[in-house]
XYZ file of C-alpha atoms in Angstrom:
568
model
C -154.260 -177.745 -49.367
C -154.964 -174.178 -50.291
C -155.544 -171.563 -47.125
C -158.808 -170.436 -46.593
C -158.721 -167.166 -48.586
C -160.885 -165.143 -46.188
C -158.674 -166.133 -43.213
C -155.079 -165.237 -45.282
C -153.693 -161.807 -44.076
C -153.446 -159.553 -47.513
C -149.970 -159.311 -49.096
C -148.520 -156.594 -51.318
C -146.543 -159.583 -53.680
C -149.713 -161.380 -53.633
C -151.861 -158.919 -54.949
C -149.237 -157.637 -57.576
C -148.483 -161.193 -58.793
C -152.225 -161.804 -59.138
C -153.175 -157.987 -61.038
C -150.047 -159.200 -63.598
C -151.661 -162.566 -64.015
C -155.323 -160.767 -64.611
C -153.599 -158.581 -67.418
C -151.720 -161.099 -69.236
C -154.811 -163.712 -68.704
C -152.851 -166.708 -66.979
C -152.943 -168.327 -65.119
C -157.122 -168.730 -64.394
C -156.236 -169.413 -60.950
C -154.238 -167.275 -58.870
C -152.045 -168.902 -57.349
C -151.754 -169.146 -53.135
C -150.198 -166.241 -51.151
C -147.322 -168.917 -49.843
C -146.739 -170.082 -53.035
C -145.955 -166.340 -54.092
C -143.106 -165.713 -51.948
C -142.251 -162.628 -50.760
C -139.260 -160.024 -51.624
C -137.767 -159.779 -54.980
C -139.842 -162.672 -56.435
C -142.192 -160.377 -57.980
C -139.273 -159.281 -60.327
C -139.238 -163.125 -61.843
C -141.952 -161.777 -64.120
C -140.736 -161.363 -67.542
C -141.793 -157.570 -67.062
C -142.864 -155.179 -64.057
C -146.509 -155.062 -64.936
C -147.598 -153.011 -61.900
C -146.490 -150.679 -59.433
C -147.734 -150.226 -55.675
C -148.475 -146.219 -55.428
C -147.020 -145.006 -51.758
C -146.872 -141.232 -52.488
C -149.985 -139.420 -50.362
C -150.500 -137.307 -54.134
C -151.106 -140.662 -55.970
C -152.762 -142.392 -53.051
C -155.464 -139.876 -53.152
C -156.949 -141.864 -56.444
C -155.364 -145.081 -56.919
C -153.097 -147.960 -54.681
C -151.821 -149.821 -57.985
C -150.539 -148.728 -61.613
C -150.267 -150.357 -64.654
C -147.858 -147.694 -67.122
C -149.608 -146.913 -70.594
C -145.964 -148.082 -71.276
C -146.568 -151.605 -70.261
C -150.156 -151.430 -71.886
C -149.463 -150.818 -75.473
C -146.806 -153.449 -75.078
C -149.793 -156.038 -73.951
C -152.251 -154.478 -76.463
C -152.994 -153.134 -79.604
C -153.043 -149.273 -79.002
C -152.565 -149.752 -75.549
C -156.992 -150.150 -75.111
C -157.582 -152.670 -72.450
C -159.872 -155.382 -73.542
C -163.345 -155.704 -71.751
C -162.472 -158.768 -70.850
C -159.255 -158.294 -68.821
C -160.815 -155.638 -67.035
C -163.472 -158.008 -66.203
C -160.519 -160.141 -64.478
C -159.283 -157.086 -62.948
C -162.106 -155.928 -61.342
C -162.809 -159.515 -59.927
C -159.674 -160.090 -58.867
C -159.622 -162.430 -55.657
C -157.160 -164.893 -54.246
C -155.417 -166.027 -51.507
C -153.636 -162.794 -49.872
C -155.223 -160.303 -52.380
C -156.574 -157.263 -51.645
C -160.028 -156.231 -52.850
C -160.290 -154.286 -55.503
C -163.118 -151.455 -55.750
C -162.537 -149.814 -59.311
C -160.167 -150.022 -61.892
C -159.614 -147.400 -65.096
C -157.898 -146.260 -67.270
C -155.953 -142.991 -67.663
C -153.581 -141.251 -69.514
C -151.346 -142.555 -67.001
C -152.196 -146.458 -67.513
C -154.179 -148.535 -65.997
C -155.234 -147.366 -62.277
C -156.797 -149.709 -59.632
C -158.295 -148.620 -56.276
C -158.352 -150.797 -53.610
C -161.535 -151.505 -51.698
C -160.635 -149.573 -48.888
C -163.468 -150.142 -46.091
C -163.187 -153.642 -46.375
C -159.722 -154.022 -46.230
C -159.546 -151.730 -42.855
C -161.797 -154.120 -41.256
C -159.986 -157.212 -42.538
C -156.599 -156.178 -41.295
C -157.458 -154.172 -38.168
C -159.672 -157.681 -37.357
C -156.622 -159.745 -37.660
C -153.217 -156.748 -37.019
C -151.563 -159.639 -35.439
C -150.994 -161.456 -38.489
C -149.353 -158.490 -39.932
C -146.687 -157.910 -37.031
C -145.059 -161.513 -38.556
C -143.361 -163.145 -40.485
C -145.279 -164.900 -43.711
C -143.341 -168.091 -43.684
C -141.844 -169.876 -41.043
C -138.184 -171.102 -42.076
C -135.760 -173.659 -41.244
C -132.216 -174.158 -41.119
C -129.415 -173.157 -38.742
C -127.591 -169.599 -39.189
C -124.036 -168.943 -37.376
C -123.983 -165.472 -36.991
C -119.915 -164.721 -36.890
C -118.607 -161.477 -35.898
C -114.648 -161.283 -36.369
C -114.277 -158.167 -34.735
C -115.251 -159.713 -31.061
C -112.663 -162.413 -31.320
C -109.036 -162.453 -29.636
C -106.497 -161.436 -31.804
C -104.922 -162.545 -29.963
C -106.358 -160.169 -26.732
C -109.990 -159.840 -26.164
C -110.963 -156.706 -27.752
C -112.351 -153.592 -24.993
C -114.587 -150.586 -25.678
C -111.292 -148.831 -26.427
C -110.161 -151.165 -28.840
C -113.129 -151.561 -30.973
C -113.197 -149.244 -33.694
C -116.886 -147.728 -35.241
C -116.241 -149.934 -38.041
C -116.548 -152.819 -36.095
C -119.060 -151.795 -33.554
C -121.495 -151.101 -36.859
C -120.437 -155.004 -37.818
C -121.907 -155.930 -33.868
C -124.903 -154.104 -34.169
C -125.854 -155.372 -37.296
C -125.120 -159.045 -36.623
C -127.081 -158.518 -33.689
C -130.331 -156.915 -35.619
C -129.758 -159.396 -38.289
C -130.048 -162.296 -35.306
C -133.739 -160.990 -34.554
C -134.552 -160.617 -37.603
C -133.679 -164.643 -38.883
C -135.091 -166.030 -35.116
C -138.358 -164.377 -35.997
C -138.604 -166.002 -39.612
C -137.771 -169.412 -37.912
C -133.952 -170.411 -38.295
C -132.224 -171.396 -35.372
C -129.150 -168.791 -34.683
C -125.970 -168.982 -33.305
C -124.051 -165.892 -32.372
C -119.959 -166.375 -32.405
C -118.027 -166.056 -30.869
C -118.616 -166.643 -27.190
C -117.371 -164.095 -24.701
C -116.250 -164.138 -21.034
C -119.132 -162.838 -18.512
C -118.916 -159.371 -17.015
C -115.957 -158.761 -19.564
C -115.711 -154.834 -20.354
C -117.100 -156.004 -23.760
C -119.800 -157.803 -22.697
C -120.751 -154.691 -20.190
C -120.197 -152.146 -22.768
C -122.474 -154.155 -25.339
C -125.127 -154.298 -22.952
C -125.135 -150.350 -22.673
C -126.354 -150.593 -25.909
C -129.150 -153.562 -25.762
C -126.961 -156.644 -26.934
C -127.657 -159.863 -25.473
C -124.301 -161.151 -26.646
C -123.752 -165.438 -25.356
C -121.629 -165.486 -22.152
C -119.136 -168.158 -20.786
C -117.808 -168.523 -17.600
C -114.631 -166.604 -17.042
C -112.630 -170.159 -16.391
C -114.448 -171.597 -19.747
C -111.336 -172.791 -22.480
C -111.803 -174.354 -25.441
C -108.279 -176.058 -25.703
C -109.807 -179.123 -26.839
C -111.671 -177.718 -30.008
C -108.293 -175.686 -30.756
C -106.617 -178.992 -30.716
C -108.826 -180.933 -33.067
C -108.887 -177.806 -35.429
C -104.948 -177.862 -35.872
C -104.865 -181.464 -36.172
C -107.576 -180.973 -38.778
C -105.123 -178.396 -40.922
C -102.355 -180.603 -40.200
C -104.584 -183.702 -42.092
C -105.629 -181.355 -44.294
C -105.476 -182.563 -48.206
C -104.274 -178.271 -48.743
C -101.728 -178.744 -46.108
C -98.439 -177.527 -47.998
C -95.707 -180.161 -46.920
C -92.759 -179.408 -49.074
C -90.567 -178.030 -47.067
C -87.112 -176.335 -48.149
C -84.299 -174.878 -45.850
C -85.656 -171.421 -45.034
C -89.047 -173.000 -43.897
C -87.092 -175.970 -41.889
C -85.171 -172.702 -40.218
C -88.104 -171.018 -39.147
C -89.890 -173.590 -37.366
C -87.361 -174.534 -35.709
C -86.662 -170.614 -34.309
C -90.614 -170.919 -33.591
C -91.156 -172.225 -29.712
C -93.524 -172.653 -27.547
C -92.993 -173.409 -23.295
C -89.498 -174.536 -24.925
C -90.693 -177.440 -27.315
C -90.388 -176.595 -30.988
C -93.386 -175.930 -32.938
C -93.934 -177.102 -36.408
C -95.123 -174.153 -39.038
C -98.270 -175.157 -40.753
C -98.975 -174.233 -44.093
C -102.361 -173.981 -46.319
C -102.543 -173.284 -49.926
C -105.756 -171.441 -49.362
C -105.764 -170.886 -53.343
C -106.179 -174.470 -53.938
C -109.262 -175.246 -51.433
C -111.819 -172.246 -53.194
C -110.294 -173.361 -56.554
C -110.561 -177.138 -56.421
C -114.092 -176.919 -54.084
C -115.355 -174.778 -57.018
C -116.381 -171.857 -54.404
C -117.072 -168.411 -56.660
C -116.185 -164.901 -55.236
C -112.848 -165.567 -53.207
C -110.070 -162.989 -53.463
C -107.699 -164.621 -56.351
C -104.721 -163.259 -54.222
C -105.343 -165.415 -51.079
C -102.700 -167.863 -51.123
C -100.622 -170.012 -48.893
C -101.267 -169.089 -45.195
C -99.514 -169.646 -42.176
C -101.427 -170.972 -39.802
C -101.284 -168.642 -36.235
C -102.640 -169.212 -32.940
C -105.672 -166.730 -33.118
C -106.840 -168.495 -36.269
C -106.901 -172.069 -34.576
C -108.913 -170.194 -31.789
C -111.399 -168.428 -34.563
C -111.979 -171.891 -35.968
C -112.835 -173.647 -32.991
C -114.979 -170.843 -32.206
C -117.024 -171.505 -35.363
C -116.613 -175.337 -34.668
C -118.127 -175.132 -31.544
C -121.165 -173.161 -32.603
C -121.972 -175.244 -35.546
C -121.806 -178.731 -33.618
C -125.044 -179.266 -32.846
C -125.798 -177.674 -36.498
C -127.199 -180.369 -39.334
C -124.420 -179.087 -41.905
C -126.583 -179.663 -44.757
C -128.807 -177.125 -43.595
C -126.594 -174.495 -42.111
C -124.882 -171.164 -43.489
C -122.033 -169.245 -41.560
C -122.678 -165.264 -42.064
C -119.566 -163.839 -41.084
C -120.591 -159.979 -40.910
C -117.352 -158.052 -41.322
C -115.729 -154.928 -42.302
C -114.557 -153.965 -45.492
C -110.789 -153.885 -43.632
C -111.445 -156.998 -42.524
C -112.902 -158.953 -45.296
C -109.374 -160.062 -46.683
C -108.657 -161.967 -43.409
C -112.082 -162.929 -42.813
C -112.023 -164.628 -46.267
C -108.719 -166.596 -44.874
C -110.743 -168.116 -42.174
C -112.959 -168.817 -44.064
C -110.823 -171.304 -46.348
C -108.910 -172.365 -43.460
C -112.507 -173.390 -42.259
C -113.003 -175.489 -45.200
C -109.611 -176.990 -45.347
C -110.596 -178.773 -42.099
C -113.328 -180.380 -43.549
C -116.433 -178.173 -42.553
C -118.759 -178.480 -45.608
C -121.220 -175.269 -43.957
C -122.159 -172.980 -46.360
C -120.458 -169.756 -45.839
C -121.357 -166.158 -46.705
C -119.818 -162.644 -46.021
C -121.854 -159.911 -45.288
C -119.328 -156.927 -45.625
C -119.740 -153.606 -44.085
C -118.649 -150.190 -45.566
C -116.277 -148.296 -43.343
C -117.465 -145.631 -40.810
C -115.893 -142.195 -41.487
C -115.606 -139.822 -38.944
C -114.616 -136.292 -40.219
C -111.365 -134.409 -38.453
C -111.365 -136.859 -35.510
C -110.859 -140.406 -34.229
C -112.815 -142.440 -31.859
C -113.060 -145.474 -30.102
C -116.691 -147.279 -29.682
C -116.010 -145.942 -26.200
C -115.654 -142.927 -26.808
C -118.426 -142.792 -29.304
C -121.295 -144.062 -26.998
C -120.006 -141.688 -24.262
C -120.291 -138.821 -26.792
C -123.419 -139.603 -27.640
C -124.651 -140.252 -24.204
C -122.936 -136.774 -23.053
C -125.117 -134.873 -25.498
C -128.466 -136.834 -25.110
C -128.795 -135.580 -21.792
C -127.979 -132.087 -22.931
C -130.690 -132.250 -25.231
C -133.256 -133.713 -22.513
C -132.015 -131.195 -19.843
C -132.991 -128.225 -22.666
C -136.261 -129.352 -23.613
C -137.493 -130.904 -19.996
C -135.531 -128.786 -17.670
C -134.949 -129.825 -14.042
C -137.021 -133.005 -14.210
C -133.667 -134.867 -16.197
C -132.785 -136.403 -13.178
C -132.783 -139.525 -11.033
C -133.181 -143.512 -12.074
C -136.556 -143.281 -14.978
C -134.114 -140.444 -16.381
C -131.179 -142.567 -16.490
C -132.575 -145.167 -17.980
C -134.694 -142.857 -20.572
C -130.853 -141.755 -21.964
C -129.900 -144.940 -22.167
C -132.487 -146.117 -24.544
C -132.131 -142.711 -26.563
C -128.715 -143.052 -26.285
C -128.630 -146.698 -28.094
C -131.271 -145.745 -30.111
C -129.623 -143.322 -31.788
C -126.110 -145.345 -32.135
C -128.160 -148.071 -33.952
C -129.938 -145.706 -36.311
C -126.873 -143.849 -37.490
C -124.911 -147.326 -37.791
C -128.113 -149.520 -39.676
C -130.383 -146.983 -41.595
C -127.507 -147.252 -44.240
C -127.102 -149.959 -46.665
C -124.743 -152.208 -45.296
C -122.118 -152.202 -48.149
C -122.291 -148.365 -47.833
C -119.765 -145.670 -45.919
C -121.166 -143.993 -43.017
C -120.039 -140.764 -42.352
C -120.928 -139.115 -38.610
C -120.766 -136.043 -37.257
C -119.168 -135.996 -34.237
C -117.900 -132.570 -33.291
C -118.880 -131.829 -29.721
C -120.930 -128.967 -30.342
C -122.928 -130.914 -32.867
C -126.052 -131.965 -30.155
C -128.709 -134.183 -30.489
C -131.938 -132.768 -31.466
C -135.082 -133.971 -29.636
C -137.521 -132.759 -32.659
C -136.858 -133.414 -36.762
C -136.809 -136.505 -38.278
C -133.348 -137.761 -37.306
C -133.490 -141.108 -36.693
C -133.797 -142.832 -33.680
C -134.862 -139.612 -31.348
C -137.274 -139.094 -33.916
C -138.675 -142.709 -33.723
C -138.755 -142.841 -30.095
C -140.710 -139.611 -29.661
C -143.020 -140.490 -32.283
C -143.760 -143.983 -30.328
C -143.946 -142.149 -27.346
C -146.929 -140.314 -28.106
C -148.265 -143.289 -29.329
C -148.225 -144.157 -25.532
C -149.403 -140.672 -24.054
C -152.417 -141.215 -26.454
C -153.917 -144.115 -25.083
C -153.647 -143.205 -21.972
C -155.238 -140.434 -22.545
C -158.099 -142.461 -23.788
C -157.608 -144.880 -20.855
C -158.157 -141.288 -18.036
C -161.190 -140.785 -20.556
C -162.566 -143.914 -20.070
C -162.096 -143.851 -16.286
C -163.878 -140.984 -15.886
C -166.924 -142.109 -17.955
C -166.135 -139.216 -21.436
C -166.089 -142.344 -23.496
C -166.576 -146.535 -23.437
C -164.518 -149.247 -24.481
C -163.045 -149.586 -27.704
C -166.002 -151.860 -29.297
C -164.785 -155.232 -31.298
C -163.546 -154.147 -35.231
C -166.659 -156.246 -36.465
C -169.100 -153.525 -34.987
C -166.976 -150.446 -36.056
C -167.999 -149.042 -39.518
C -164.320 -147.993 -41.145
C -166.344 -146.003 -44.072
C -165.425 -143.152 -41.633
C -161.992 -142.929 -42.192
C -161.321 -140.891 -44.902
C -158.426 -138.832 -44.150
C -155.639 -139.761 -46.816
C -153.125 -140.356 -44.101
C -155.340 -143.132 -42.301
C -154.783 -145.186 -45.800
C -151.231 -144.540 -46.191
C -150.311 -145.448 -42.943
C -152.208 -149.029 -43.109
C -151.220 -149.179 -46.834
C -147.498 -148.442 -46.860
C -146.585 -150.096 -43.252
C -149.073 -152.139 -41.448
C -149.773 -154.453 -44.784
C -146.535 -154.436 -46.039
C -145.121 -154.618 -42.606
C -144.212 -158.455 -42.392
C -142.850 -158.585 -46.167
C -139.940 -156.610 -45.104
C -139.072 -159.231 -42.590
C -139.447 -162.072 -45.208
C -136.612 -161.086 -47.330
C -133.562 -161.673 -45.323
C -134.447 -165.296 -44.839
C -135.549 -165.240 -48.460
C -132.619 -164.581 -49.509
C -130.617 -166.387 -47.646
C -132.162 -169.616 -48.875
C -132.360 -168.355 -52.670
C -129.079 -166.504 -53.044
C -125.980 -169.166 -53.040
C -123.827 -167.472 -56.002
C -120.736 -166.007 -54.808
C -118.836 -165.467 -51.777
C -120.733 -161.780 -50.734
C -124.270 -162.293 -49.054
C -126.541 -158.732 -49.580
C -129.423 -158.476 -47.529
C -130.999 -155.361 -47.091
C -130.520 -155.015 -43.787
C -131.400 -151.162 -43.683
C -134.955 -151.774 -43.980
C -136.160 -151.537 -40.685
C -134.815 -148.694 -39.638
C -135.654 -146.939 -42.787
C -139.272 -147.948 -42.420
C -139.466 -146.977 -38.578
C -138.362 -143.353 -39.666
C -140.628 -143.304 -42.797
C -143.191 -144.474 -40.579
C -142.769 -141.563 -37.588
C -142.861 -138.858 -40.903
C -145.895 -140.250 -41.626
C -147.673 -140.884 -38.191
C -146.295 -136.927 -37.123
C -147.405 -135.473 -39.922
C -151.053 -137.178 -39.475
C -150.879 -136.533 -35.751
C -150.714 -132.908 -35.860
C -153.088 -132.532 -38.439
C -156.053 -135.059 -36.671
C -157.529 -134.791 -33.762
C -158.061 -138.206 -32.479
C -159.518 -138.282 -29.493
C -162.974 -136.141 -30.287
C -165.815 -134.663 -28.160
C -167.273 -137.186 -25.918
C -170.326 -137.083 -28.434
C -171.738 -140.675 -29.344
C -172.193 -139.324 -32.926
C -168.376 -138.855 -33.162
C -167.314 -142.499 -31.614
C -167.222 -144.829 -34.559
C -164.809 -142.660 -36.368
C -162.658 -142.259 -33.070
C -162.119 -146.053 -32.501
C -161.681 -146.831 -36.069
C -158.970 -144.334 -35.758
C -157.579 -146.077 -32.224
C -158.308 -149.831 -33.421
C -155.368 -148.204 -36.677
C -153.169 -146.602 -33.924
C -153.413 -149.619 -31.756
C -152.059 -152.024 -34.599
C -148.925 -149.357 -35.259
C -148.135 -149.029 -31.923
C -147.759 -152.955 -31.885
C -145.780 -152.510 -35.040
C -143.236 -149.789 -33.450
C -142.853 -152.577 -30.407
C -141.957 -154.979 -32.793
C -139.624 -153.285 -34.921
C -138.106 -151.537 -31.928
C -137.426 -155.224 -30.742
C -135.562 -156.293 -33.510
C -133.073 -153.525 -32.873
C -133.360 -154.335 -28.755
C -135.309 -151.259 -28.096
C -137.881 -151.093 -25.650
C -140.387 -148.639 -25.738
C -140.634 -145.569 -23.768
C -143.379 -144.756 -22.406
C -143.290 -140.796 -22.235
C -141.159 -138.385 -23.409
């Protein structure tokens, strides 16, 4: 049953899918904005027949582009039929956006989108925007190798920056595929009130506890007996190998060594994208306690419809690739996938997570105490550096693609900045006076300068005609739940190969893009006007806009287990 189209929030994919059907003249019907998809679906078309304008310079006369290129491809001397423009200019459909005029320049063929009515059709409905498209299914282990024994629990001063980008991700990445609808898993467990536990808390995580006394002997036991069953067991065994298990004991009973051909399980399984070195492996302790790990966070996991992400570094990936096979040797049929992190480079120095966070900590309250003076001080203060703090660690770790180095300065003298757009302190601030705005407004209303913010149906949005009142709804509030689509997307689409790529900079890149934006608007606009009646419709059709992105900083700031700060 197709969704009533005046009820179906707009979509970017929608209305490009639809503007390429219009030119090439099929189908009649556009199709429905679920049946679309979302992400890189748009690129299915045999050729990119439109492009979404986000530049302020281009926004100022059109949202959408057709190149003269792709034109005189379509057409005979690139001239635009009367008849397509017809279907261009009429243009409706489940998810698309109005359009008000349509020509054609030297350029190609512009559109311009009908602007007052979409500001009252999203601001009416913002909530719709702040989510998801489509609702998913399916179960996602979220594995992170560099929080398992090996065979000690690893501590602040053992993790390296490598691997504390690899638990900040997994953790983003767990919000992100919760929100879209999967059921996640994040392994492996960890004792409560463990240093780890307490240091990953400093930084937001909400990482699954077990009690202290918690063992998971049994699991261990059933995954060796697995690998000893296994049909990749290697069983011939010739003098040297007879020697060494029996100089292998353990609580004085000999131990046998077990053996996998780890070749012959991604080989014979016909699994694409495993290292053609891994061979035969020795089985060790640590690995039977990995694996039961993973066993005991898939069990109550429908296999058919579960994927293991183990989210590693690139140091790692060899060994994590082991696992991986030994995994399958036992029998587990899950789909597994390796998200693989570039390495962190830190120039003329070394440090520990620990020492890292502390760092960073050290010179966040040097940077408050400079711009805020005395007032840095006392509980709200402490916990105002933490969240800057954490903010910052997350931004410099995930606004890079994930397969990419990261290189950080961390030279003592090198202090956080408060203003500039530099990540996360930059965010934060920008949020902030998000915050101080309306309660500005609120102290307004109290004292009787101006009412309540009327309903969006009675507000007239003809008013807002300040070119960064368009970008801002244009380039984040619309697109806004499209960006969370495309992990899950492709995640269900993408099975080829042993590497899993998700783009999981995107938030963070938008939440920066987004406070350039806003900042630069801010300054510029004076939102809160004269208390003059003649002046009110434009100032709430500017709050009802502010309103929605401040509920869209919330709920990207969640994903990366960020609250909000009120003031700063």
């Amino acid at each position: 049953m197709m969704e009533n189209i005046e009820e179906t929030p707009f979509r970017i994919n929608s209305t490009v899918q639809a503007l390429g059907f219009a030119l090439r003249g099929e189908p009649e019907n556009v199709p429905d904005a679920n049946d679309l998809g979302s992400g890189d679906r748009i690129s299915n078309e045999p050729e990119k027949l439109w492009f979404k304008e986000s530049s302020a310079k281009n926004l100022r006369n059109r949202d959408f582009l057709s190149p003269t290129t792709v034109l005189t491809t379509l057409y005979a001397d690139g001239q635009v039929p009367p008849a397509v423009m017809g279907r261009v200019m009429s243009l409706r459909g489940s998810g698309v956006l109005p359009v008000a005029e349509g020509e054609v320049m030297a350029e190609g063929l512009r559109v311009r989108v009908d602007r007052t009515a979409t500001f009252q059709k999203v601001l009416s409905g913002a909530s719709l925007y702040l989510k998801p498209s489509i609702q998913r299914q399916g179960c996602v282990v979220l594995n992170c190798p560099a929080l398992h024994p090996k065979p000690n629990l690893p501590s602040p001063d053992t993790l390296t920056l490598g691997q504390l980008r690899t638990v900040l991700l997994t953790d983003h990445l767990g919000v992100l595929l919760r929100r879209q609808g999967f059921t996640v898993t994040c392994c492996p467990v960890l004792p409560e009130e463990s240093d780890i536990i307490v240091f990953l808390r400093m930084l937001g995580v909400d990482w699954p506890t077990v009690p202290v006394s918690w063992t998971n002997d049994e699991r261990e036991e059933k995954m060796f007996e697995a690998l000893q069953l296994s049909q990749y067991r290697e069983r011939e065994e010739n003098d040297a190998r007879r020697r060494e298990s029996e100089e292998q004991k353990v609580d004085g009973e000999k131990e046998e060594v077990l053996r996998v051909n780890l070749k012959r399980v991604f080989q014979e399984e016909e699994l694409p994208g495993y290292d053609p070195s891994l061979g035969t492996c020795t089985v060790q302790r640590d690995s039977v306690s990995h694996l039961a790990q993973l066993d005991s966070s898939t069990a109550s996991c429908n296999a058919s419809m579960s994927t293991a992400v183990h989210v590693t570094s690139c140091q790692d990936e060899f060994r994590q690739q082991q696992i991986a096979m030994l995994w399958r040797a036992s029998g587990v049929k899950v789909t597994q996938r390796h998200l693989v992190c570039g390495p962190v480079k830190t120039a003329g120095t070394h440090l520990s997570a620990a020492q890292y966070l502390q760092l960073r900590r050290v010179q966040m309250k040097e940077a408050s105490e400079m711009k805020y003076g005395e007032q840095v001080e006392g509980q709200t203060w402490d916990d105002i550096i933490k969240v800057m703090t954490s903010a910052t660690v997350r931004f410099e770790l995930l606004s890079t693609v994930h397969t990419s180095p990261v290189t950080l300065d961390v030279q003592r003298e090198g202090s956080i900045s408060t203003k500039g757009p530099r990540g996360g302190v930059f965010v934060m601030y920008n949020c902030a006076r998000l915050h101080t705005l309306f309660d500005s407004y609120e102290r307004g209303v109290e004292k009787g300068l101006y009412p309540e913010i009327p309903e969006v149906s009675q507000l007239d949005f003809s008013s807002l005609k300040e070119e960064g009142e368009w970008l801002l709804l244009f380039n984040y509030l619309i697109p806004f739940s499209e960006t969370f689509d495309q992990s899950g997307q492709t995640l269900e689409c993408d099975r080829a190969g042993a590497r899993l790529n998700l783009k999981t900079e995107q938030i963070c890149k938008l939440l920066v893009s987004l406070s350039k934006d806003f900042s630069s608007y801010y300054n510029r606009v004076h939102v809160l006007g004269e208390p003059l009646p003649h002046l009110f419709n434009q100032m709430f059709c500017r709050l009802q806009l502010l309103r929605a992105l401040r509920e869209l900083y919330h709920s990207a700031l969640d994903t990366l287990h960020l609250p909000p700060i009120p003031q700063l």
